[in-house]
PDB file of C-alpha atoms and ligand atoms in Angstrom:
ATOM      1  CA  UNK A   1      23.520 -16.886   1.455  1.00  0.00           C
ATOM      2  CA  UNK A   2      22.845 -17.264   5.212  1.00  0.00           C
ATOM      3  CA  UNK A   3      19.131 -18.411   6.086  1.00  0.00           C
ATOM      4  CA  UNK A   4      17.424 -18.820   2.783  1.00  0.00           C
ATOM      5  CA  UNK A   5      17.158 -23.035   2.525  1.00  0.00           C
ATOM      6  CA  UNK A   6      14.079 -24.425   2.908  1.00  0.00           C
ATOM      7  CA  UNK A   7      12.019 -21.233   3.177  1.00  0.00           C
ATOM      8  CA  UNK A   8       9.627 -19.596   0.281  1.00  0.00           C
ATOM      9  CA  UNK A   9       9.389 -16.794  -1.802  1.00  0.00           C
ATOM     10  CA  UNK A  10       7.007 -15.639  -4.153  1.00  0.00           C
ATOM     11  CA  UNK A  11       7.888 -13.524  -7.021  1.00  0.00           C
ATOM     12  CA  UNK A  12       5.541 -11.627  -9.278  1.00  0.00           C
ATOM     13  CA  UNK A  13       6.247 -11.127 -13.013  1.00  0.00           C
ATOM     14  CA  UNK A  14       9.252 -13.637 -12.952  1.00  0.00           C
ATOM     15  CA  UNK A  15       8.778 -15.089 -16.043  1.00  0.00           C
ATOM     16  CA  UNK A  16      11.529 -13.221 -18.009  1.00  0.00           C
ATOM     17  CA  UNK A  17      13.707 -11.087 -17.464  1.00  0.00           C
ATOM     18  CA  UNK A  18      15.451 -10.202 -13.785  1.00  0.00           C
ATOM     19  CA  UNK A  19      12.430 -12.066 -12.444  1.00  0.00           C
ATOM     20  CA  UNK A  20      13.583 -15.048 -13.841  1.00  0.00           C
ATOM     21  CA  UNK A  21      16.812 -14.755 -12.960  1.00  0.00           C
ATOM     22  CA  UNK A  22      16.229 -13.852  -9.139  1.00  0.00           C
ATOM     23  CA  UNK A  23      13.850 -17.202  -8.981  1.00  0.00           C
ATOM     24  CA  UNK A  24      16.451 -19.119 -10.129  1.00  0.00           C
ATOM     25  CA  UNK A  25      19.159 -17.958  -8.210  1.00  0.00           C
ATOM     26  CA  UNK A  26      16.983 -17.963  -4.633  1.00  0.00           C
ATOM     27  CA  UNK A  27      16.144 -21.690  -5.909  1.00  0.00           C
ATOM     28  CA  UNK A  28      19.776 -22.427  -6.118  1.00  0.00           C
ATOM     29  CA  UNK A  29      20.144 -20.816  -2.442  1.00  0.00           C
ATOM     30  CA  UNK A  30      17.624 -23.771  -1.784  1.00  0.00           C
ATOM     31  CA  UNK A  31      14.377 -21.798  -1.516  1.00  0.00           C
ATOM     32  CA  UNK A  32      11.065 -23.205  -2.315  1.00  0.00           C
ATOM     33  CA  UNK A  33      10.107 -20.553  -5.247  1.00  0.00           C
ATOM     34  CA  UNK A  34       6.746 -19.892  -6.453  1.00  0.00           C
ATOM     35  CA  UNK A  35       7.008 -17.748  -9.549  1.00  0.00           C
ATOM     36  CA  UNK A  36       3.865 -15.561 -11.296  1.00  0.00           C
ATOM     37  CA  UNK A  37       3.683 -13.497 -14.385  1.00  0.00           C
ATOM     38  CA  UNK A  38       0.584 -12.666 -17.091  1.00  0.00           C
ATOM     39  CA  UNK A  39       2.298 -14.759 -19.459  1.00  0.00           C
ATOM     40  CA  UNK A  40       1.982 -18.741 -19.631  1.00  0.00           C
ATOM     41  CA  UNK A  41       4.355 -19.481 -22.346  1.00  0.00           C
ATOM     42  CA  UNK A  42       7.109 -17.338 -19.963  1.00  0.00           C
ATOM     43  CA  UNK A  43       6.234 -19.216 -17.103  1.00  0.00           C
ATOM     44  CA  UNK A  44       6.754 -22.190 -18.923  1.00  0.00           C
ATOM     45  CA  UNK A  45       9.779 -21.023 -20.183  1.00  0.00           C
ATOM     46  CA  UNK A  46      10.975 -20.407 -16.224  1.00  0.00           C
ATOM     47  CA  UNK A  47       9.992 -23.980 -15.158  1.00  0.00           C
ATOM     48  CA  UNK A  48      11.761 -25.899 -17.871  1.00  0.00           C
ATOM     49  CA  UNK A  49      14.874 -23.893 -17.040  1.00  0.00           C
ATOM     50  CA  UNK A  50      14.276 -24.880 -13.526  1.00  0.00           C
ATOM     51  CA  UNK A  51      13.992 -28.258 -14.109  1.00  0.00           C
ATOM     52  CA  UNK A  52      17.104 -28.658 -15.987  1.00  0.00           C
ATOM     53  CA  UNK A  53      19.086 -27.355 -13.260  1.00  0.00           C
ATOM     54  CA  UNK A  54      17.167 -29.253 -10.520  1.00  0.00           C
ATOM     55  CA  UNK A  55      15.539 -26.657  -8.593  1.00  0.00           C
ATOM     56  CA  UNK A  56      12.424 -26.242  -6.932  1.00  0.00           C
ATOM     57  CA  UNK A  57       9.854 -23.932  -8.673  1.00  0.00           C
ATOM     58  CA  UNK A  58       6.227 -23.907  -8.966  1.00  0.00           C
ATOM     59  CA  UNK A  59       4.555 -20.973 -11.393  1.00  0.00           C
ATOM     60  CA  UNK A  60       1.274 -19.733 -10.785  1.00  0.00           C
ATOM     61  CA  UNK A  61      -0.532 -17.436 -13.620  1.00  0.00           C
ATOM     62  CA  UNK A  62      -1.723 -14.370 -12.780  1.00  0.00           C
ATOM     63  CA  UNK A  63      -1.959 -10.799 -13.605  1.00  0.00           C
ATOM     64  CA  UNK A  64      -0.097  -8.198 -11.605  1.00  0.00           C
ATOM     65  CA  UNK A  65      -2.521  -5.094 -12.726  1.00  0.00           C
ATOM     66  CA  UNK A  66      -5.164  -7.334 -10.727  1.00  0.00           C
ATOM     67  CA  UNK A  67      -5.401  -7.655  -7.073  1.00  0.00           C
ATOM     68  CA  UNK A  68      -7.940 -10.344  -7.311  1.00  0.00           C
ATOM     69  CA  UNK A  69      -5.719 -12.677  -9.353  1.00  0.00           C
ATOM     70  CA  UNK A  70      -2.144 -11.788  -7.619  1.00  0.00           C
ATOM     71  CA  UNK A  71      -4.174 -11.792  -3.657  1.00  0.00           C
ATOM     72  CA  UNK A  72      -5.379 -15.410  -4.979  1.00  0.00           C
ATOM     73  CA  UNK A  73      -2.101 -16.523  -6.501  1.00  0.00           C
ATOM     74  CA  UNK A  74       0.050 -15.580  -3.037  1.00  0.00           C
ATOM     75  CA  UNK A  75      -2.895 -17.328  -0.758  1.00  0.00           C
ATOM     76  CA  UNK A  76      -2.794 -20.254  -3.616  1.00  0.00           C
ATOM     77  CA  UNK A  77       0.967 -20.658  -2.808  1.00  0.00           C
ATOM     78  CA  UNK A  78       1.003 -20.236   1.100  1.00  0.00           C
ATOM     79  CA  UNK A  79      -1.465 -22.634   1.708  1.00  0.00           C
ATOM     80  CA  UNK A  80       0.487 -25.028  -0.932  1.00  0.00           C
ATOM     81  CA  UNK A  81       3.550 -23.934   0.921  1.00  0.00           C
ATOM     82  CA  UNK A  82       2.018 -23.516   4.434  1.00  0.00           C
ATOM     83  CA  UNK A  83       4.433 -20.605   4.567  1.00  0.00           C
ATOM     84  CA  UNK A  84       5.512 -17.424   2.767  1.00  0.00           C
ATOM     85  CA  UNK A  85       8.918 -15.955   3.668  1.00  0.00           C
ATOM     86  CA  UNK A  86       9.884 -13.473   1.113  1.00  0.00           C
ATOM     87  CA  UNK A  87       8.310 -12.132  -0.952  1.00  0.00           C
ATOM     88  CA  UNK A  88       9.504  -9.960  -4.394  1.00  0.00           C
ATOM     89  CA  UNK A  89       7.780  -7.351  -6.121  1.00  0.00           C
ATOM     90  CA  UNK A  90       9.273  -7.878  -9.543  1.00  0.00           C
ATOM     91  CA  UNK A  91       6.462  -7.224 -11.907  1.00  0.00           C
ATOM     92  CA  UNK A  92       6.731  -3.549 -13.551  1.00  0.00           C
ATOM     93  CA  UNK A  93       7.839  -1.525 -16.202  1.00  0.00           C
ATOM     94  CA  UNK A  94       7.276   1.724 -18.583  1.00  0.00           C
ATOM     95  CA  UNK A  95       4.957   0.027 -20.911  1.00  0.00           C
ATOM     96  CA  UNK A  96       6.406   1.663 -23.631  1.00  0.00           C
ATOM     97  CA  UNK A  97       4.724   4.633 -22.997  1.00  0.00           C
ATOM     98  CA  UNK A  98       6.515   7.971 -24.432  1.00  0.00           C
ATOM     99  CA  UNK A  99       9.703   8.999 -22.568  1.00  0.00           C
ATOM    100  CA  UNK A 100       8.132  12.808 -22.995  1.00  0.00           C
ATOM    101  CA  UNK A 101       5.720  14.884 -20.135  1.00  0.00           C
ATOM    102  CA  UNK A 102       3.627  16.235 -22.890  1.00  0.00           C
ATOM    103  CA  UNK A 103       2.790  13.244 -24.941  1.00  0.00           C
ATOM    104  CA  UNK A 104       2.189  11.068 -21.872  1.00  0.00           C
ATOM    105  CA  UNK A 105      -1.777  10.564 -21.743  1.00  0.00           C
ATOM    106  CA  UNK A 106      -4.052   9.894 -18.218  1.00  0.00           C
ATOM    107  CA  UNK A 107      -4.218   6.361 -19.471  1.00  0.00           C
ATOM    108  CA  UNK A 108      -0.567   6.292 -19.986  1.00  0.00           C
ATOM    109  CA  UNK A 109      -0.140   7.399 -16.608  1.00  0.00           C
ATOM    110  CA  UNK A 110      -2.610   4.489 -15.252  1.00  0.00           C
ATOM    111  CA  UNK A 111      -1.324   1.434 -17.027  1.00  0.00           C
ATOM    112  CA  UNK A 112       2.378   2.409 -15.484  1.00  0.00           C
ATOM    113  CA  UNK A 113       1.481   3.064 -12.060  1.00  0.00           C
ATOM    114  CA  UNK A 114      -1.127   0.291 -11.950  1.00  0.00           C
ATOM    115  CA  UNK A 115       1.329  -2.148 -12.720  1.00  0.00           C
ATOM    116  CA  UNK A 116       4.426  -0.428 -10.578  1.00  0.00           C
ATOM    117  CA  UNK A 117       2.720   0.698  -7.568  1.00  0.00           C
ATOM    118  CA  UNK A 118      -0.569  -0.810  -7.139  1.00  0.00           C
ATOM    119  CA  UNK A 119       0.976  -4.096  -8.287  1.00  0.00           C
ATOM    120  CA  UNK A 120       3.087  -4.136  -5.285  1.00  0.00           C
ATOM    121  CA  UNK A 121       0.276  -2.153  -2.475  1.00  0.00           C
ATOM    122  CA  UNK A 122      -1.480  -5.414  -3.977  1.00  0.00           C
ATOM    123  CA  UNK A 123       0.972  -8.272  -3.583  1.00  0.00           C
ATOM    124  CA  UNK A 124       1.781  -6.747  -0.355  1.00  0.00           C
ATOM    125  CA  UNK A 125      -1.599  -6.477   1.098  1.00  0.00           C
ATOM    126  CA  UNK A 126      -1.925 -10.134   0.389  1.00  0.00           C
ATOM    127  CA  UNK A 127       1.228 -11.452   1.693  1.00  0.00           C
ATOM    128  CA  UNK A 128       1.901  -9.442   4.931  1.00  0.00           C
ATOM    129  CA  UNK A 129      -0.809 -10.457   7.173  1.00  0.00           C
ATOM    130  CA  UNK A 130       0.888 -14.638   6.377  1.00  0.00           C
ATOM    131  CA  UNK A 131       4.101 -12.982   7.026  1.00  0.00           C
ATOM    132  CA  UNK A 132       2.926 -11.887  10.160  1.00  0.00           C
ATOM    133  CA  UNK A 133       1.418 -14.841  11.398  1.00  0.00           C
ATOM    134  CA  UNK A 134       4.557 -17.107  10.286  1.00  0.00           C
ATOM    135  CA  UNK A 135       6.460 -14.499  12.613  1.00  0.00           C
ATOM    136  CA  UNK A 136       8.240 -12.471  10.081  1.00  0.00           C
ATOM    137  CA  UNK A 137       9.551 -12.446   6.202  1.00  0.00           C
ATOM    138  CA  UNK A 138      10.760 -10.140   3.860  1.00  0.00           C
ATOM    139  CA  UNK A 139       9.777  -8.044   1.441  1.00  0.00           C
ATOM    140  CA  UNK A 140      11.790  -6.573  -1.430  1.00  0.00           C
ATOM    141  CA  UNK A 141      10.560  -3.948  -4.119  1.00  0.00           C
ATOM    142  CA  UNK A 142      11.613  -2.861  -7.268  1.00  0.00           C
ATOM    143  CA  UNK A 143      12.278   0.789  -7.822  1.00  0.00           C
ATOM    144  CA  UNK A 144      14.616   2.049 -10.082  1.00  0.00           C
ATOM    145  CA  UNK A 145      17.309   4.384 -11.270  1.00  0.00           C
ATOM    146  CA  UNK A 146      14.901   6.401 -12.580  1.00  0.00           C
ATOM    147  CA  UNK A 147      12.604   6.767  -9.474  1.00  0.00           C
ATOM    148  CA  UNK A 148      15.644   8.240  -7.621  1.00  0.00           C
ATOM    149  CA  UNK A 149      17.826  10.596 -10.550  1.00  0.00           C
ATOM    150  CA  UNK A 150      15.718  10.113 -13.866  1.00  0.00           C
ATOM    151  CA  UNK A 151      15.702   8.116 -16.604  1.00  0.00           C
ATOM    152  CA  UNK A 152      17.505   8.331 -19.372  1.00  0.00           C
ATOM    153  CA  UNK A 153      15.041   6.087 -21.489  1.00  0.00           C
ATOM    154  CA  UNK A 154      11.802   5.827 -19.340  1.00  0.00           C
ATOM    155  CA  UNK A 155       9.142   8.881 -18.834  1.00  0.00           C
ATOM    156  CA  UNK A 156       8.020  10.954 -16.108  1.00  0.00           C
ATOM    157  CA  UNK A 157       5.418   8.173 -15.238  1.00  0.00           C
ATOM    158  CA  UNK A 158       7.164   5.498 -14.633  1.00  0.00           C
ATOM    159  CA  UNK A 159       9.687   7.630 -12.567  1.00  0.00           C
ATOM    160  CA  UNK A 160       7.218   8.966 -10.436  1.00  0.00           C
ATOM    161  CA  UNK A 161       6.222   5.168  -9.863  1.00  0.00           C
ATOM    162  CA  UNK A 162       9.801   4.048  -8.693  1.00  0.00           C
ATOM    163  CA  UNK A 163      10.031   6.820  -6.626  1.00  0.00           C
ATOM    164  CA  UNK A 164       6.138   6.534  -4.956  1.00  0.00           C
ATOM    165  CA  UNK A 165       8.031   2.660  -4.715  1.00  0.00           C
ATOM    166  CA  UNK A 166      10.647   3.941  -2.441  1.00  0.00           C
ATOM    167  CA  UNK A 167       8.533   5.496  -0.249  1.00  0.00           C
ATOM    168  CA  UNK A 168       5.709   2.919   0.160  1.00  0.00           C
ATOM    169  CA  UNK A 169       9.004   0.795   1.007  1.00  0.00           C
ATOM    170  CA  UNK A 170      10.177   2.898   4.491  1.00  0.00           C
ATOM    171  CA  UNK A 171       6.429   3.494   5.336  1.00  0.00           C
ATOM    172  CA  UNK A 172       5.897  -0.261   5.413  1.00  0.00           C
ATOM    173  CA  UNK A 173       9.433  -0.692   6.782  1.00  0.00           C
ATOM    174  CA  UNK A 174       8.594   1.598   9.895  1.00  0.00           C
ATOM    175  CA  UNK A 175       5.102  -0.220  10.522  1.00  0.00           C
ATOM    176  CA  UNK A 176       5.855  -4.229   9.806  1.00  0.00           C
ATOM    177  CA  UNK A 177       9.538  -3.798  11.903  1.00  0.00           C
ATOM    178  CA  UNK A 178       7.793  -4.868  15.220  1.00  0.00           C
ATOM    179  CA  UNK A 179       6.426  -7.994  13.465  1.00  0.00           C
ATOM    180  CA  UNK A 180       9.747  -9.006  12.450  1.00  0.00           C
ATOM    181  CA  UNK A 181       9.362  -8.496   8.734  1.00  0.00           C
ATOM    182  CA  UNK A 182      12.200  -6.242   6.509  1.00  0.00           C
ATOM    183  CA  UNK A 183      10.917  -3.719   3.664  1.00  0.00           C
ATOM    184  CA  UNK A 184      13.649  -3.016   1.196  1.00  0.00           C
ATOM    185  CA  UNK A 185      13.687  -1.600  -1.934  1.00  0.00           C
ATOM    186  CA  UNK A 186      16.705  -1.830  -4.904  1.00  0.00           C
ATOM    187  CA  UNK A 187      16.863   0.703  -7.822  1.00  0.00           C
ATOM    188  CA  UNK A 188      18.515  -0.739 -11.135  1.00  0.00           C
ATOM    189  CA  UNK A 189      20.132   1.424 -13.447  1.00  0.00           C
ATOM    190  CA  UNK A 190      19.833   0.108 -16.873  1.00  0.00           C
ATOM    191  CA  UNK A 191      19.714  -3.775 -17.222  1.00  0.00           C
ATOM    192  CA  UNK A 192      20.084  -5.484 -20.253  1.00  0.00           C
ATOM    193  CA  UNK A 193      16.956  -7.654 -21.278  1.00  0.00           C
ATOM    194  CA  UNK A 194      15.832  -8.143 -24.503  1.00  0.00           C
ATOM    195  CA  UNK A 195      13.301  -5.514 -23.654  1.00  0.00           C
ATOM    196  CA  UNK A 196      14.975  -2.691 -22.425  1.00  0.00           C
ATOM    197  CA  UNK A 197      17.915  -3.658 -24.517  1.00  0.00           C
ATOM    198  CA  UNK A 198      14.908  -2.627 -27.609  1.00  0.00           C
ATOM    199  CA  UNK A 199      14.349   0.937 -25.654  1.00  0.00           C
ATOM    200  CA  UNK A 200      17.845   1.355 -25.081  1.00  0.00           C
ATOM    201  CA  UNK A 201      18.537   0.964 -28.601  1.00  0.00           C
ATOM    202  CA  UNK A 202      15.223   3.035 -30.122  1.00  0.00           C
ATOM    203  CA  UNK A 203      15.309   5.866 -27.211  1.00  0.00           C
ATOM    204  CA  UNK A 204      19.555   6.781 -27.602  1.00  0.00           C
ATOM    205  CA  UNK A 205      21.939   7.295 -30.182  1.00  0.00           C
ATOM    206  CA  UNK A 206      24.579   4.669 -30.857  1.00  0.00           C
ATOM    207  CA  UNK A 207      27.157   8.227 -29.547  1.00  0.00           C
ATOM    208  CA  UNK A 208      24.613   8.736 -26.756  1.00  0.00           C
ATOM    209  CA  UNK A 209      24.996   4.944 -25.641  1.00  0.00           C
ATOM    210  CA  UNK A 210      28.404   4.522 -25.680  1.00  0.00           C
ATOM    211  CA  UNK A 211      29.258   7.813 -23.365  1.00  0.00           C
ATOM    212  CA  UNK A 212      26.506   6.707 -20.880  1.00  0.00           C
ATOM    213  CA  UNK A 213      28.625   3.481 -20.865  1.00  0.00           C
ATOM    214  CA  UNK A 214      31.929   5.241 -20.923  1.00  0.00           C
ATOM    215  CA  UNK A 215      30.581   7.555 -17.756  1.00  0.00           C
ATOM    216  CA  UNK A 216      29.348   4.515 -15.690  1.00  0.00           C
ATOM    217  CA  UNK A 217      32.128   4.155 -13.217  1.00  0.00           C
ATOM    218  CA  UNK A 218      31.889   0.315 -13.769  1.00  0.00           C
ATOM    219  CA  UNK A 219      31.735   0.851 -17.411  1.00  0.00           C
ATOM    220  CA  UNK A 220      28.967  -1.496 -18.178  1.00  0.00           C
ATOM    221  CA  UNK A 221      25.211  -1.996 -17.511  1.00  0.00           C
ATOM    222  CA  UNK A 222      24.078  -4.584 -15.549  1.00  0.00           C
ATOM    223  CA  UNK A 223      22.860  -8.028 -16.451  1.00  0.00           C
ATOM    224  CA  UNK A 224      20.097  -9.957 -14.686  1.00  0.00           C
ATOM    225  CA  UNK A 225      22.423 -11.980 -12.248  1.00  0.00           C
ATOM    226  CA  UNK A 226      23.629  -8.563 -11.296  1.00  0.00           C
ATOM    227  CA  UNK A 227      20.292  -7.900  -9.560  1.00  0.00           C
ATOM    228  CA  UNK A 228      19.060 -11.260  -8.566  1.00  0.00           C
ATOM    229  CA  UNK A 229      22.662 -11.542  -6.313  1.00  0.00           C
ATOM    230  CA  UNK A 230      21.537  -8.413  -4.433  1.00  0.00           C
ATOM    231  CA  UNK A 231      17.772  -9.962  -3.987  1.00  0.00           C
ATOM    232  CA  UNK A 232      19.175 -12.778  -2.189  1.00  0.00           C
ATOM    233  CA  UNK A 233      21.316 -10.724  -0.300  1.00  0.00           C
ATOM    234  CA  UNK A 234      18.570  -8.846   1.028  1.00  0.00           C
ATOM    235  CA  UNK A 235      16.215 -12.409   1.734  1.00  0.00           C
ATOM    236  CA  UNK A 236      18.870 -13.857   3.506  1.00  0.00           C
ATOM    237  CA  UNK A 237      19.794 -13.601   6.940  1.00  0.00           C
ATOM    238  CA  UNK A 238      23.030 -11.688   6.514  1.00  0.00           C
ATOM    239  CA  UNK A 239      20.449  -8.641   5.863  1.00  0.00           C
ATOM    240  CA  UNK A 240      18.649  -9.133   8.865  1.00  0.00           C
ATOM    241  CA  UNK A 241      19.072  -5.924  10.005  1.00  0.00           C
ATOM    242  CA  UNK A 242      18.564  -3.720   6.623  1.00  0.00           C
ATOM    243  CA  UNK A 243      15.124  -1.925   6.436  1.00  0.00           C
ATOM    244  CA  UNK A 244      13.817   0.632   4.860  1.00  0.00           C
ATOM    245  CA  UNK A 245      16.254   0.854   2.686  1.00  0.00           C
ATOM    246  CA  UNK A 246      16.419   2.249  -0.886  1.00  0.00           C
ATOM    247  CA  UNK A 247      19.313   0.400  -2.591  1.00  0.00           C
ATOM    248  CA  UNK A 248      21.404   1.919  -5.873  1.00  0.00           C
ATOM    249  CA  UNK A 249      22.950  -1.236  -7.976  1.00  0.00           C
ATOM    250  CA  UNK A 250      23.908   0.878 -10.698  1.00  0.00           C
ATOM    251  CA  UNK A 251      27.436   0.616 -11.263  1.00  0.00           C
ATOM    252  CA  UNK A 252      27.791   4.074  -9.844  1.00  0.00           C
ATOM    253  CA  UNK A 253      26.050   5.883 -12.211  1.00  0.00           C
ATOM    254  CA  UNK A 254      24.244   8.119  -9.953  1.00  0.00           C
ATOM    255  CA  UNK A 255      25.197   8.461  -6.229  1.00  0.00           C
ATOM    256  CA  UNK A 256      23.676   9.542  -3.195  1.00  0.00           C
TER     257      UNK A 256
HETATM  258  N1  NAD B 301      15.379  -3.828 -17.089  1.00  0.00           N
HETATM  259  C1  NAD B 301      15.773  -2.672 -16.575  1.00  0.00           C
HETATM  260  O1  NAD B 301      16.622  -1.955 -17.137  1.00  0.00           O
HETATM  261  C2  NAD B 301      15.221  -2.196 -15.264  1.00  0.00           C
HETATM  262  C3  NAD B 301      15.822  -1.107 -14.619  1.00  0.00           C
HETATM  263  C4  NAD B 301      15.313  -0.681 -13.401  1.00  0.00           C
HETATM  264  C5  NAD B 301      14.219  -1.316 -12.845  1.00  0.00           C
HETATM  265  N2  NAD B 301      13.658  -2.363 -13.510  1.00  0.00           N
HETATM  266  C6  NAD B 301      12.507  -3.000 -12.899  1.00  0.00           C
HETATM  267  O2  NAD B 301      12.792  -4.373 -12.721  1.00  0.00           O
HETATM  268  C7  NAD B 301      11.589  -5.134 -12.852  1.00  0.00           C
HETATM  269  C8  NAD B 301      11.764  -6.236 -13.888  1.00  0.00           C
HETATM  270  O3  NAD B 301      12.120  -5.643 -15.119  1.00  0.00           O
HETATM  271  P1  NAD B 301      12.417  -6.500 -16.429  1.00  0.00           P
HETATM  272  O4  NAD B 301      13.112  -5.550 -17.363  1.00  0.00           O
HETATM  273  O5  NAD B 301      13.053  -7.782 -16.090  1.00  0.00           O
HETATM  274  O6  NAD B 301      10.927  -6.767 -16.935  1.00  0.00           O
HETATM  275  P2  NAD B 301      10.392  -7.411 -18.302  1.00  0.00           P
HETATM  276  O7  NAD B 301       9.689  -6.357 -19.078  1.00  0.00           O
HETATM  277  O8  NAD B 301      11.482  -8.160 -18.972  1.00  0.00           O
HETATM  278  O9  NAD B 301       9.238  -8.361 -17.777  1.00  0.00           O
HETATM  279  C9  NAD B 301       9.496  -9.443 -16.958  1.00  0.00           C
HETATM  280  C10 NAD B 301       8.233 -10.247 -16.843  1.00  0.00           C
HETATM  281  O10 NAD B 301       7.158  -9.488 -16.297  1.00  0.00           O
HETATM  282  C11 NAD B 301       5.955  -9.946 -16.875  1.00  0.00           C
HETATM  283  N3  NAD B 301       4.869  -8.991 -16.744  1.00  0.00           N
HETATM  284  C12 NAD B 301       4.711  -7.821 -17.393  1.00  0.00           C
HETATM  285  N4  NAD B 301       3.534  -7.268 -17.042  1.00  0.00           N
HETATM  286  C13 NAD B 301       2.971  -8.109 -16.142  1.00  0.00           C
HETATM  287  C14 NAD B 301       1.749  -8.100 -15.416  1.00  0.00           C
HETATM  288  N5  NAD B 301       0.844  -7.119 -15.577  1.00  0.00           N
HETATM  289  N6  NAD B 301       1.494  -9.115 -14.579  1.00  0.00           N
HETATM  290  C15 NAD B 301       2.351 -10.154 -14.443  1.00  0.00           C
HETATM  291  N7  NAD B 301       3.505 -10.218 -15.130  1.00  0.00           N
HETATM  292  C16 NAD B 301       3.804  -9.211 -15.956  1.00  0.00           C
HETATM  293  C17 NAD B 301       6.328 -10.209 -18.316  1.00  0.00           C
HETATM  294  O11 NAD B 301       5.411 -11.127 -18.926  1.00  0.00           O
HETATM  295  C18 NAD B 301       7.724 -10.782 -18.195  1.00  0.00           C
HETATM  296  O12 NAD B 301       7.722 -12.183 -18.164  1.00  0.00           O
HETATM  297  C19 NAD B 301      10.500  -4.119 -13.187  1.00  0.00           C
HETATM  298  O13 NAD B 301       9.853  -3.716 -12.000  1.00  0.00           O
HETATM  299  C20 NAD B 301      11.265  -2.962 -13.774  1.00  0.00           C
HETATM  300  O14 NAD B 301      10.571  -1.748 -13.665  1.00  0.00           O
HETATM  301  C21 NAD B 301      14.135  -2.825 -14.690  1.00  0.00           C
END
């Protein structure tokens, strides 16, 4: 990818899962990665695999559902850095809260959009101003599938979250353009981690999962490498021009 060596990128909740993946592929495009999640032992996890292939990672702990610890992890990294280029709102989730309206609770509703949205409004309220002093960056957030055409394994929560996601994403888009900084946004359809692969299984019949499959134009759901290609594609240069924008990698499940 065009324009990605030798810059940074910070990445919340990237010690599993797509996170993971996406730090280690922008460290292979020669990026400077800082990594965060809650979890040590994951973060760990991320830096050993980093190490064996070479790459340059540094992991940070801190707590996405907390601005004080993500604002002081992103300020922690720029001034280690001295510069923040990208910067990836990966941290999120359903929480395993029920997939049903009516047995969703208020604190069901908090923990998910705490994490989703405020997670993000967080991470970005931190790292735009040092975007906008280093003369520009970009900014990629995680919707979903389900934010955009429902989920087939996720509740109304956590929809609403992805799609509040989308829309925090063109605001900020139309108002950090003129400081040279993208705002994009990329909604997954199902991708297989040892999480949601859990959900997938406890949420669907065995039938149910193999006609979603067998409907999915590409006939498969996607894997981690999947989504962390399209990050990069969006952080490097060859998307200069892409804002706003709310991107589908689903296979062609749903279509707009
Ligand atoms: N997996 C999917 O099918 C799928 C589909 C669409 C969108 N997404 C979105 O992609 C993103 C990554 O999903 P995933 O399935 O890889 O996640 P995951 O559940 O596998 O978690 C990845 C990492 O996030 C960390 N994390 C969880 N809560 C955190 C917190 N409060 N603070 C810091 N770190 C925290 C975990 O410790 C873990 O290491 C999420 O925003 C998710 O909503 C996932």
């Amino acid at each position: 990818m065009r324009g990605l060596a030798g810059k940074t990128a910070f990445l919340t909740g990237s010690g599993a899962g797509i996170g993971r993946a996406t730090a280690l592929r922008l460290a292979q495009e020669g990026m400077h990665v800082w990594v965060s999640d809650r979890d040590a032992a994951a973060l760990d996890g991320t830096l050993q695999e980093a190490e064996r292939l070479k790459l340059r990672v540094d992991a940070l702990q801190a707590d996405s559902g907390s601005e004080t610890e993500i604002a002081l992890a992103i300020r922690t990294a720029f001034e280690a850095a001295g510069r923040l280029d990208v910067l990836v709102n990966n941290a999120g989730g359903s929480l395993h809260t029920p997939y049903r309206f009516a047995e969703e609770s208020d604190e069901d509703w908090h923990r998910v959009m705490n994490l989703n949205l405020m997670g993000a409004v967080w991470a970005c309220r931190a790292a735009l101003p040092l975007m906008q002093r280093g003369g520009g960056g970009r900014v990629i957030n995680y919707g979903s599938k389900a934010g955009r055409y429902g989920s087939l394994i996720a509740g109304p929560n956590y929809a609403a979250a992805k799609g509040a996601i989308a829309s925090f994403t063109r605001q900020l888009a139309m108002e950090y353009g003129p400081d040279g900084i993208t705002v994009n946004c990329i909604n997954p359809g199902v991708v297989l981690t040892p999480r949601t692969s859990g959900l997938w299984a406890e949420r669907r019949s065995a039938a149910e999962r193999e006609r979603i499959v067998s409907e999915i134009p590409l006939r498969r759901h996607a894997g981690v490498d999947d989504i962390a290609g399209v990050v990069a594609f969006l952080a490097s240069d060859d998307a200069a021009f892409i804002t706003g924008v709310s991107l589908d990698v689903n296979g062609g499940q749903a279509m707009a």
